[in-house]
CSV table of C-alpha atoms in Angstrom, one decimal:
chain,number,residue,atom,x,y,z
A,1,MET,CA,-1.0,7.4,-238.1
A,2,VAL,CA,-2.0,4.0,-237.5
A,3,THR,CA,-1.9,0.8,-239.9
A,4,VAL,CA,-4.9,-0.9,-240.5
A,5,ARG,CA,-4.7,-4.5,-242.0
A,6,PHE,CA,-8.1,-6.0,-243.8
A,7,TYR,CA,-8.6,-9.6,-243.8
A,8,ALA,CA,-11.3,-11.7,-245.9
A,9,GLY,CA,-14.3,-10.1,-246.7
A,10,ALA,CA,-13.0,-6.8,-245.0
A,11,ARG,CA,-9.9,-6.9,-247.7
A,12,ALA,CA,-12.4,-7.5,-250.5
A,13,ALA,CA,-14.7,-4.8,-250.1
A,14,ALA,CA,-11.5,-2.6,-249.4
A,15,GLY,CA,-9.8,-3.6,-252.2
A,16,VAL,CA,-6.5,-3.6,-250.3
A,17,ASN,CA,-4.7,-5.7,-248.1
A,18,GLU,CA,-3.3,-2.7,-245.7
A,19,GLU,CA,-3.3,0.9,-245.4
A,20,GLY,CA,-2.2,3.8,-243.4
A,21,ALA,CA,-4.8,6.4,-241.7
A,22,GLU,CA,-5.1,9.0,-239.2
A,23,ALA,CA,-7.4,8.4,-236.6
A,24,ALA,CA,-7.9,9.2,-232.8
A,25,THR,CA,-10.2,6.5,-231.8
A,26,LEU,CA,-11.5,3.5,-233.4
A,27,ALA,CA,-14.7,5.1,-234.2
A,28,ALA,CA,-13.3,8.0,-236.2
A,29,LEU,CA,-11.0,5.2,-238.0
A,30,LEU,CA,-14.1,3.4,-239.1
A,31,ASP,CA,-16.1,6.2,-240.2
A,32,HIS,CA,-13.1,7.3,-242.1
A,33,LEU,CA,-12.6,3.9,-243.7
A,34,ALA,CA,-16.4,3.8,-244.8
A,35,ALA,CA,-16.4,7.2,-246.5
A,36,GLU,CA,-12.7,6.5,-248.1
A,37,HIS,CA,-13.7,3.3,-249.4
A,38,HIS,CA,-16.9,4.8,-251.1
A,39,GLY,CA,-19.4,2.7,-248.7
A,40,ARG,CA,-18.1,-0.4,-249.9
A,41,LEU,CA,-17.1,-1.3,-246.0
A,42,ALA,CA,-20.0,0.0,-244.6
A,43,GLY,CA,-22.1,-3.3,-244.8
A,44,VAL,CA,-19.0,-5.2,-243.6
A,45,LEU,CA,-17.5,-3.0,-240.8
A,46,PRO,CA,-20.1,-3.5,-238.5
A,47,ALA,CA,-19.8,-7.4,-238.3
A,48,CYS,CA,-16.1,-6.9,-237.8
A,49,SER,CA,-14.0,-7.4,-234.7
A,50,PHE,CA,-11.0,-5.6,-234.2
A,51,LEU,CA,-7.4,-6.1,-232.7
A,52,VAL,CA,-5.3,-3.1,-231.9
A,53,ASP,CA,-1.6,-4.3,-231.3
A,54,GLY,CA,-3.0,-7.7,-231.1
A,55,ILE,CA,-5.3,-7.0,-228.3
A,56,ALA,CA,-9.3,-7.2,-229.0
A,57,TRP,CA,-10.8,-3.8,-228.7
A,58,HIS,CA,-14.1,-3.1,-227.8
A,59,ASP,CA,-14.2,0.5,-226.6
A,60,HIS,CA,-14.6,2.3,-230.0
A,61,GLU,CA,-14.3,5.7,-228.5
A,62,ALA,CA,-10.7,4.8,-226.5
A,63,PRO,CA,-8.1,6.6,-227.9
A,64,LEU,CA,-5.9,4.5,-230.6
A,65,PRO,CA,-2.2,4.4,-229.5
A,66,PRO,CA,0.0,6.4,-231.8
A,67,GLY,CA,1.7,4.0,-234.5
A,68,ALA,CA,-1.1,1.2,-233.4
A,69,THR,CA,-1.7,-1.9,-236.0
A,70,ILE,CA,-5.5,-2.2,-236.1
A,71,ASP,CA,-6.7,-5.7,-237.7
A,72,VAL,CA,-10.2,-5.8,-239.2
A,73,LEU,CA,-11.5,-9.2,-239.0
A,74,PRO,CA,-14.9,-10.2,-240.2
A,75,PRO,CA,-16.7,-13.2,-239.2
A,76,PHE,CA,-14.9,-16.6,-240.4
A,77,ALA,CA,-17.1,-19.7,-241.2
A,78,GLY,CA,-15.7,-23.2,-241.2
A,79,GLY,CA,-13.6,-24.7,-238.6
């Protein structure tokens, strides 16, 4: 089980701030999230960055640590 936290546009598309999910890899998690939220996230997720326990996670096929926290970060504007 991992914890997924959504931010900004990803939170709006998901309709929740946080949820738990079962997934072995980030790729599997993203597929699950897109299906679970009826495709609303499908348009947002490709533009997002992902942190796993606070570390940028670029390898979508690498195993996720059990109990990890995954932050879903869409592009942010402003500065």
